[in-house]
Structures are given as structure tokens and as C-alpha cells.
Amino acid sequence: MDFDQRLERAIERGQRKRSAEDRERAERAMTEDEFKNLHSKARLELSEHIEGCLRKLPEVFPGFDFVTVMEADGWGAKISRDDVAPAPGKGLTRLYSRLEMVIRPYSASHIVELVARGAIRNKEVLSRSHFQMLAQLDLESFRELIDQWVLEYAEKFSARA
């Protein structure tokens, strides 16, 4: 076999290898339905964790009302309370405190997004957002972040209440 024939065979082997790698990469790529299913599972698991964490705050801070959130903006939970306090020269003032955490709905960007908003005595103290690509999803880091944000809110509330 001369050099030209060996060169042709080497090129064919390379092309077969490339097409095999392309097929393998295509098989590993997630389909849109798989992304939607993964997002739904993550949303369910994370929203349950949010609910579990936020349900504990009314136990330690009486007066908060707990509500499960299932809206177009996302799924999760929120707690809120209204207080009244004397205001100099105004009589009584309404003071509103809340913490809401939701997982945003599925989008074509293939991400899981956690959004948190919190206010204490009419002042916003927490406005955060965190996302991860579905292909690299790490639910444990989301759970830790949810815990951290709830604990941060509880600390701020106990300092200001």
C-alpha cells in the first residue's frame, strides 16, 4: 500500500471519528421536552423547600401569615404581616413586612431562576435573584441559598422589629 492510499484511509478514519463524535454529542444534548421536565422537577423540589423554610418563620415571629404562591410569576411561598405603630403627629402608621421567594416559570433560556424580595417595616431589605443553566443544575446549592436568604431575613427582622 502506497502513501496516497494510506492518506485516504487516514482521512476516512478521521471523518468517521468526527461523525461518531457528532452523533454522540447530539444524543447527549437535551431535547426541549427534557429541559421542561427537568425544570418542572427542580421547580417542585425547590418550591417545597421554600415552603418548608418560610413556614418556620411565623412560628418564631408570630403575626406573619403564610401563603403558597402559584402564579404566572412563579411558584414558591410568601409570608407577610401588618403592624401598626404610633407616628409623631400622624396617629398610627401601618408597617408592612414580607418575604417572598419564587422559582420562575420555564423559559426558552433553559435556566432555573430563584427570586427573593423582602421588606421590613415598609423598607425593602432584600431583593435577590439567582439562576443556573438547566444543563448544569445543582439543586443543593439552590437549597443552601434559600436557607441563607431566609436566615438573613430573619436576622434583619429580629434586629428591626
PDB file of C-alpha atoms in Angstrom:
ATOM      1  CA  MET A   1       0.000   0.000   0.000  1.00  0.00           C
ATOM      2  CA  ASP A   2       1.496   3.303  -1.041  1.00  0.00           C
ATOM      3  CA  PHE A   3       1.386   6.624   0.805  1.00  0.00           C
ATOM      4  CA  ASP A   4      -1.621   8.007  -1.136  1.00  0.00           C
ATOM      5  CA  GLN A   5      -3.817   5.041  -0.185  1.00  0.00           C
ATOM      6  CA  ARG A   6      -2.775   5.273   3.473  1.00  0.00           C
ATOM      7  CA  LEU A   7      -3.500   9.005   3.411  1.00  0.00           C
ATOM      8  CA  GLU A   8      -7.014   8.385   2.032  1.00  0.00           C
ATOM      9  CA  ARG A   9      -7.713   5.767   4.719  1.00  0.00           C
ATOM     10  CA  ALA A  10      -6.419   8.068   7.455  1.00  0.00           C
ATOM     11  CA  ILE A  11      -8.748  10.822   6.223  1.00  0.00           C
ATOM     12  CA  GLU A  12     -11.714   8.414   6.129  1.00  0.00           C
ATOM     13  CA  ARG A  13     -10.952   7.230   9.675  1.00  0.00           C
ATOM     14  CA  GLY A  14     -10.824  10.840  10.835  1.00  0.00           C
ATOM     15  CA  GLN A  15     -14.142  11.623   9.169  1.00  0.00           C
ATOM     16  CA  ARG A  16     -15.785   8.528  10.698  1.00  0.00           C
ATOM     17  CA  LYS A  17     -14.443   9.521  14.114  1.00  0.00           C
ATOM     18  CA  ARG A  18     -15.774  13.080  13.735  1.00  0.00           C
ATOM     19  CA  SER A  19     -19.225  11.896  12.646  1.00  0.00           C
ATOM     20  CA  ALA A  20     -19.322   9.408  15.541  1.00  0.00           C
ATOM     21  CA  GLU A  21     -18.458  12.230  17.971  1.00  0.00           C
ATOM     22  CA  ASP A  22     -21.140  14.453  16.400  1.00  0.00           C
ATOM     23  CA  ARG A  23     -23.755  11.693  16.833  1.00  0.00           C
ATOM     24  CA  GLU A  24     -22.677  11.161  20.437  1.00  0.00           C
ATOM     25  CA  ARG A  25     -22.862  14.901  21.153  1.00  0.00           C
ATOM     26  CA  ALA A  26     -26.332  15.074  19.590  1.00  0.00           C
ATOM     27  CA  GLU A  27     -27.530  12.156  21.717  1.00  0.00           C
ATOM     28  CA  ARG A  28     -26.232  13.888  24.851  1.00  0.00           C
ATOM     29  CA  ALA A  29     -27.908  17.175  24.003  1.00  0.00           C
ATOM     30  CA  MET A  30     -31.189  17.540  25.801  1.00  0.00           C
ATOM     31  CA  THR A  31     -34.396  17.923  23.895  1.00  0.00           C
ATOM     32  CA  GLU A  32     -36.827  20.727  24.696  1.00  0.00           C
ATOM     33  CA  ASP A  33     -39.162  18.267  26.453  1.00  0.00           C
ATOM     34  CA  GLU A  34     -36.299  17.012  28.596  1.00  0.00           C
ATOM     35  CA  PHE A  35     -35.460  20.616  29.583  1.00  0.00           C
ATOM     36  CA  LYS A  36     -39.112  21.242  30.503  1.00  0.00           C
ATOM     37  CA  ASN A  37     -39.278  18.050  32.574  1.00  0.00           C
ATOM     38  CA  LEU A  38     -36.040  18.872  34.377  1.00  0.00           C
ATOM     39  CA  HIS A  39     -37.276  22.398  35.111  1.00  0.00           C
ATOM     40  CA  SER A  40     -40.606  21.065  36.432  1.00  0.00           C
ATOM     41  CA  LYS A  41     -38.870  18.621  38.767  1.00  0.00           C
ATOM     42  CA  ALA A  42     -36.478  21.301  40.005  1.00  0.00           C
ATOM     43  CA  ARG A  43     -39.303  23.817  40.457  1.00  0.00           C
ATOM     44  CA  LEU A  44     -41.318  21.339  42.500  1.00  0.00           C
ATOM     45  CA  GLU A  45     -38.420  20.335  44.722  1.00  0.00           C
ATOM     46  CA  LEU A  46     -37.204  23.898  45.291  1.00  0.00           C
ATOM     47  CA  SER A  47     -40.665  25.374  45.874  1.00  0.00           C
ATOM     48  CA  GLU A  48     -41.291  22.691  48.517  1.00  0.00           C
ATOM     49  CA  HIS A  49     -38.014  23.669  50.189  1.00  0.00           C
ATOM     50  CA  ILE A  50     -39.015  27.342  50.085  1.00  0.00           C
ATOM     51  CA  GLU A  51     -42.373  26.486  51.673  1.00  0.00           C
ATOM     52  CA  GLY A  52     -40.678  24.443  54.392  1.00  0.00           C
ATOM     53  CA  CYS A  53     -38.318  27.271  55.285  1.00  0.00           C
ATOM     54  CA  LEU A  54     -40.899  30.063  55.202  1.00  0.00           C
ATOM     55  CA  ARG A  55     -43.430  28.062  57.264  1.00  0.00           C
ATOM     56  CA  LYS A  56     -40.981  28.182  60.180  1.00  0.00           C
ATOM     57  CA  LEU A  57     -40.789  31.984  60.373  1.00  0.00           C
ATOM     58  CA  PRO A  58     -44.392  32.539  61.604  1.00  0.00           C
ATOM     59  CA  GLU A  59     -43.594  30.084  64.413  1.00  0.00           C
ATOM     60  CA  VAL A  60     -40.759  32.266  65.689  1.00  0.00           C
ATOM     61  CA  PHE A  61     -42.217  35.631  64.635  1.00  0.00           C
ATOM     62  CA  PRO A  62     -45.963  35.500  65.451  1.00  0.00           C
ATOM     63  CA  GLY A  63     -48.152  37.675  63.286  1.00  0.00           C
ATOM     64  CA  PHE A  64     -46.850  36.551  59.932  1.00  0.00           C
ATOM     65  CA  ASP A  65     -49.298  34.917  57.542  1.00  0.00           C
ATOM     66  CA  PHE A  66     -48.022  32.163  55.268  1.00  0.00           C
ATOM     67  CA  VAL A  67     -49.256  31.794  51.669  1.00  0.00           C
ATOM     68  CA  THR A  68     -48.253  29.309  48.994  1.00  0.00           C
ATOM     69  CA  VAL A  69     -47.534  31.097  45.709  1.00  0.00           C
ATOM     70  CA  MET A  70     -48.557  29.518  42.391  1.00  0.00           C
ATOM     71  CA  GLU A  71     -48.852  32.340  39.907  1.00  0.00           C
ATOM     72  CA  ALA A  72     -47.716  33.297  36.432  1.00  0.00           C
ATOM     73  CA  ASP A  73     -44.634  34.917  38.027  1.00  0.00           C
ATOM     74  CA  GLY A  74     -43.530  31.698  39.683  1.00  0.00           C
ATOM     75  CA  TRP A  75     -44.030  29.068  42.369  1.00  0.00           C
ATOM     76  CA  GLY A  76     -42.919  29.289  45.962  1.00  0.00           C
ATOM     77  CA  ALA A  77     -44.228  30.950  49.107  1.00  0.00           C
ATOM     78  CA  LYS A  78     -44.502  34.228  50.947  1.00  0.00           C
ATOM     79  CA  ILE A  79     -45.041  35.458  54.443  1.00  0.00           C
ATOM     80  CA  SER A  80     -46.406  38.865  55.352  1.00  0.00           C
ATOM     81  CA  ARG A  81     -47.658  40.849  58.300  1.00  0.00           C
ATOM     82  CA  ASP A  82     -49.127  44.244  59.041  1.00  0.00           C
ATOM     83  CA  ASP A  83     -48.210  46.138  62.172  1.00  0.00           C
ATOM     84  CA  VAL A  84     -49.324  49.491  63.439  1.00  0.00           C
ATOM     85  CA  ALA A  85     -47.108  51.894  65.305  1.00  0.00           C
ATOM     86  CA  PRO A  86     -47.530  55.405  66.618  1.00  0.00           C
ATOM     87  CA  ALA A  87     -46.102  58.073  64.326  1.00  0.00           C
ATOM     88  CA  PRO A  88     -45.292  61.510  65.688  1.00  0.00           C
ATOM     89  CA  GLY A  89     -48.077  63.897  64.730  1.00  0.00           C
ATOM     90  CA  LYS A  90     -49.835  61.338  62.482  1.00  0.00           C
ATOM     91  CA  GLY A  91     -51.540  58.967  64.856  1.00  0.00           C
ATOM     92  CA  LEU A  92     -50.990  55.354  63.845  1.00  0.00           C
ATOM     93  CA  THR A  93     -48.899  54.208  60.892  1.00  0.00           C
ATOM     94  CA  ARG A  94     -49.264  50.907  59.070  1.00  0.00           C
ATOM     95  CA  LEU A  95     -45.990  48.964  58.826  1.00  0.00           C
ATOM     96  CA  TYR A  96     -45.803  46.170  56.277  1.00  0.00           C
ATOM     97  CA  SER A  97     -43.276  43.311  56.368  1.00  0.00           C
ATOM     98  CA  ARG A  98     -42.995  40.466  53.866  1.00  0.00           C
ATOM     99  CA  LEU A  99     -40.686  37.876  52.373  1.00  0.00           C
ATOM    100  CA  GLU A 100     -41.490  36.203  49.065  1.00  0.00           C
ATOM    101  CA  MET A 101     -39.414  33.565  47.299  1.00  0.00           C
ATOM    102  CA  VAL A 102     -40.376  32.022  43.967  1.00  0.00           C
ATOM    103  CA  ILE A 103     -38.967  29.847  41.224  1.00  0.00           C
ATOM    104  CA  ARG A 104     -39.672  31.488  37.877  1.00  0.00           C
ATOM    105  CA  PRO A 105     -41.563  29.596  35.145  1.00  0.00           C
ATOM    106  CA  TYR A 106     -39.781  27.689  32.392  1.00  0.00           C
ATOM    107  CA  SER A 107     -38.337  29.793  29.595  1.00  0.00           C
ATOM    108  CA  ALA A 108     -36.518  29.163  26.344  1.00  0.00           C
ATOM    109  CA  SER A 109     -33.275  30.281  28.012  1.00  0.00           C
ATOM    110  CA  HIS A 110     -33.165  26.869  29.793  1.00  0.00           C
ATOM    111  CA  ILE A 111     -32.484  28.223  33.283  1.00  0.00           C
ATOM    112  CA  VAL A 112     -33.849  27.751  36.780  1.00  0.00           C
ATOM    113  CA  GLU A 113     -34.231  31.138  38.455  1.00  0.00           C
ATOM    114  CA  LEU A 114     -34.853  31.886  42.122  1.00  0.00           C
ATOM    115  CA  VAL A 115     -36.154  35.345  43.029  1.00  0.00           C
ATOM    116  CA  ALA A 116     -36.498  36.717  46.558  1.00  0.00           C
ATOM    117  CA  ARG A 117     -37.970  40.011  47.731  1.00  0.00           C
ATOM    118  CA  GLY A 118     -38.284  41.134  51.311  1.00  0.00           C
ATOM    119  CA  ALA A 119     -39.370  44.204  53.224  1.00  0.00           C
ATOM    120  CA  ILE A 120     -39.342  45.029  56.916  1.00  0.00           C
ATOM    121  CA  ARG A 121     -41.457  47.853  58.322  1.00  0.00           C
ATOM    122  CA  ASN A 122     -42.102  49.384  54.876  1.00  0.00           C
ATOM    123  CA  LYS A 123     -38.437  49.256  53.818  1.00  0.00           C
ATOM    124  CA  GLU A 124     -37.103  46.873  51.203  1.00  0.00           C
ATOM    125  CA  VAL A 125     -34.241  44.906  52.733  1.00  0.00           C
ATOM    126  CA  LEU A 126     -33.830  42.033  50.314  1.00  0.00           C
ATOM    127  CA  SER A 127     -34.031  41.857  46.536  1.00  0.00           C
ATOM    128  CA  ARG A 128     -32.105  38.963  45.068  1.00  0.00           C
ATOM    129  CA  SER A 129     -32.064  36.721  42.052  1.00  0.00           C
ATOM    130  CA  HIS A 130     -30.009  33.630  41.264  1.00  0.00           C
ATOM    131  CA  PHE A 131     -30.080  31.322  38.267  1.00  0.00           C
ATOM    132  CA  GLN A 132     -28.351  28.252  36.881  1.00  0.00           C
ATOM    133  CA  MET A 133     -28.430  26.683  33.457  1.00  0.00           C
ATOM    134  CA  LEU A 134     -30.577  23.549  33.430  1.00  0.00           C
ATOM    135  CA  ALA A 135     -27.753  21.539  31.890  1.00  0.00           C
ATOM    136  CA  GLN A 136     -25.524  22.286  34.916  1.00  0.00           C
ATOM    137  CA  LEU A 137     -28.236  22.329  37.587  1.00  0.00           C
ATOM    138  CA  ASP A 138     -27.113  21.865  41.206  1.00  0.00           C
ATOM    139  CA  LEU A 139     -30.180  21.701  43.462  1.00  0.00           C
ATOM    140  CA  GLU A 140     -28.119  21.504  46.654  1.00  0.00           C
ATOM    141  CA  SER A 141     -26.590  24.938  46.005  1.00  0.00           C
ATOM    142  CA  PHE A 142     -30.115  26.329  45.475  1.00  0.00           C
ATOM    143  CA  ARG A 143     -31.281  24.818  48.782  1.00  0.00           C
ATOM    144  CA  GLU A 144     -28.306  26.352  50.592  1.00  0.00           C
ATOM    145  CA  LEU A 145     -29.023  29.734  49.014  1.00  0.00           C
ATOM    146  CA  ILE A 146     -32.695  29.574  50.026  1.00  0.00           C
ATOM    147  CA  ASP A 147     -31.657  28.747  53.598  1.00  0.00           C
ATOM    148  CA  GLN A 148     -29.127  31.586  53.606  1.00  0.00           C
ATOM    149  CA  TRP A 149     -31.610  34.191  52.343  1.00  0.00           C
ATOM    150  CA  VAL A 150     -34.317  33.135  54.826  1.00  0.00           C
ATOM    151  CA  LEU A 151     -31.827  33.253  57.706  1.00  0.00           C
ATOM    152  CA  GLU A 152     -30.603  36.663  56.555  1.00  0.00           C
ATOM    153  CA  TYR A 153     -34.181  37.979  56.519  1.00  0.00           C
ATOM    154  CA  ALA A 154     -34.886  36.520  59.966  1.00  0.00           C
ATOM    155  CA  GLU A 155     -31.772  38.183  61.366  1.00  0.00           C
ATOM    156  CA  LYS A 156     -32.715  41.555  59.859  1.00  0.00           C
ATOM    157  CA  PHE A 157     -36.315  41.252  61.052  1.00  0.00           C
ATOM    158  CA  SER A 158     -35.305  40.417  64.620  1.00  0.00           C
ATOM    159  CA  ALA A 159     -32.898  43.388  64.636  1.00  0.00           C
ATOM    160  CA  ARG A 160     -35.564  45.864  63.455  1.00  0.00           C
ATOM    161  CA  ALA A 161     -38.764  44.541  64.987  1.00  0.00           C
TER     162      ALA A 161
END
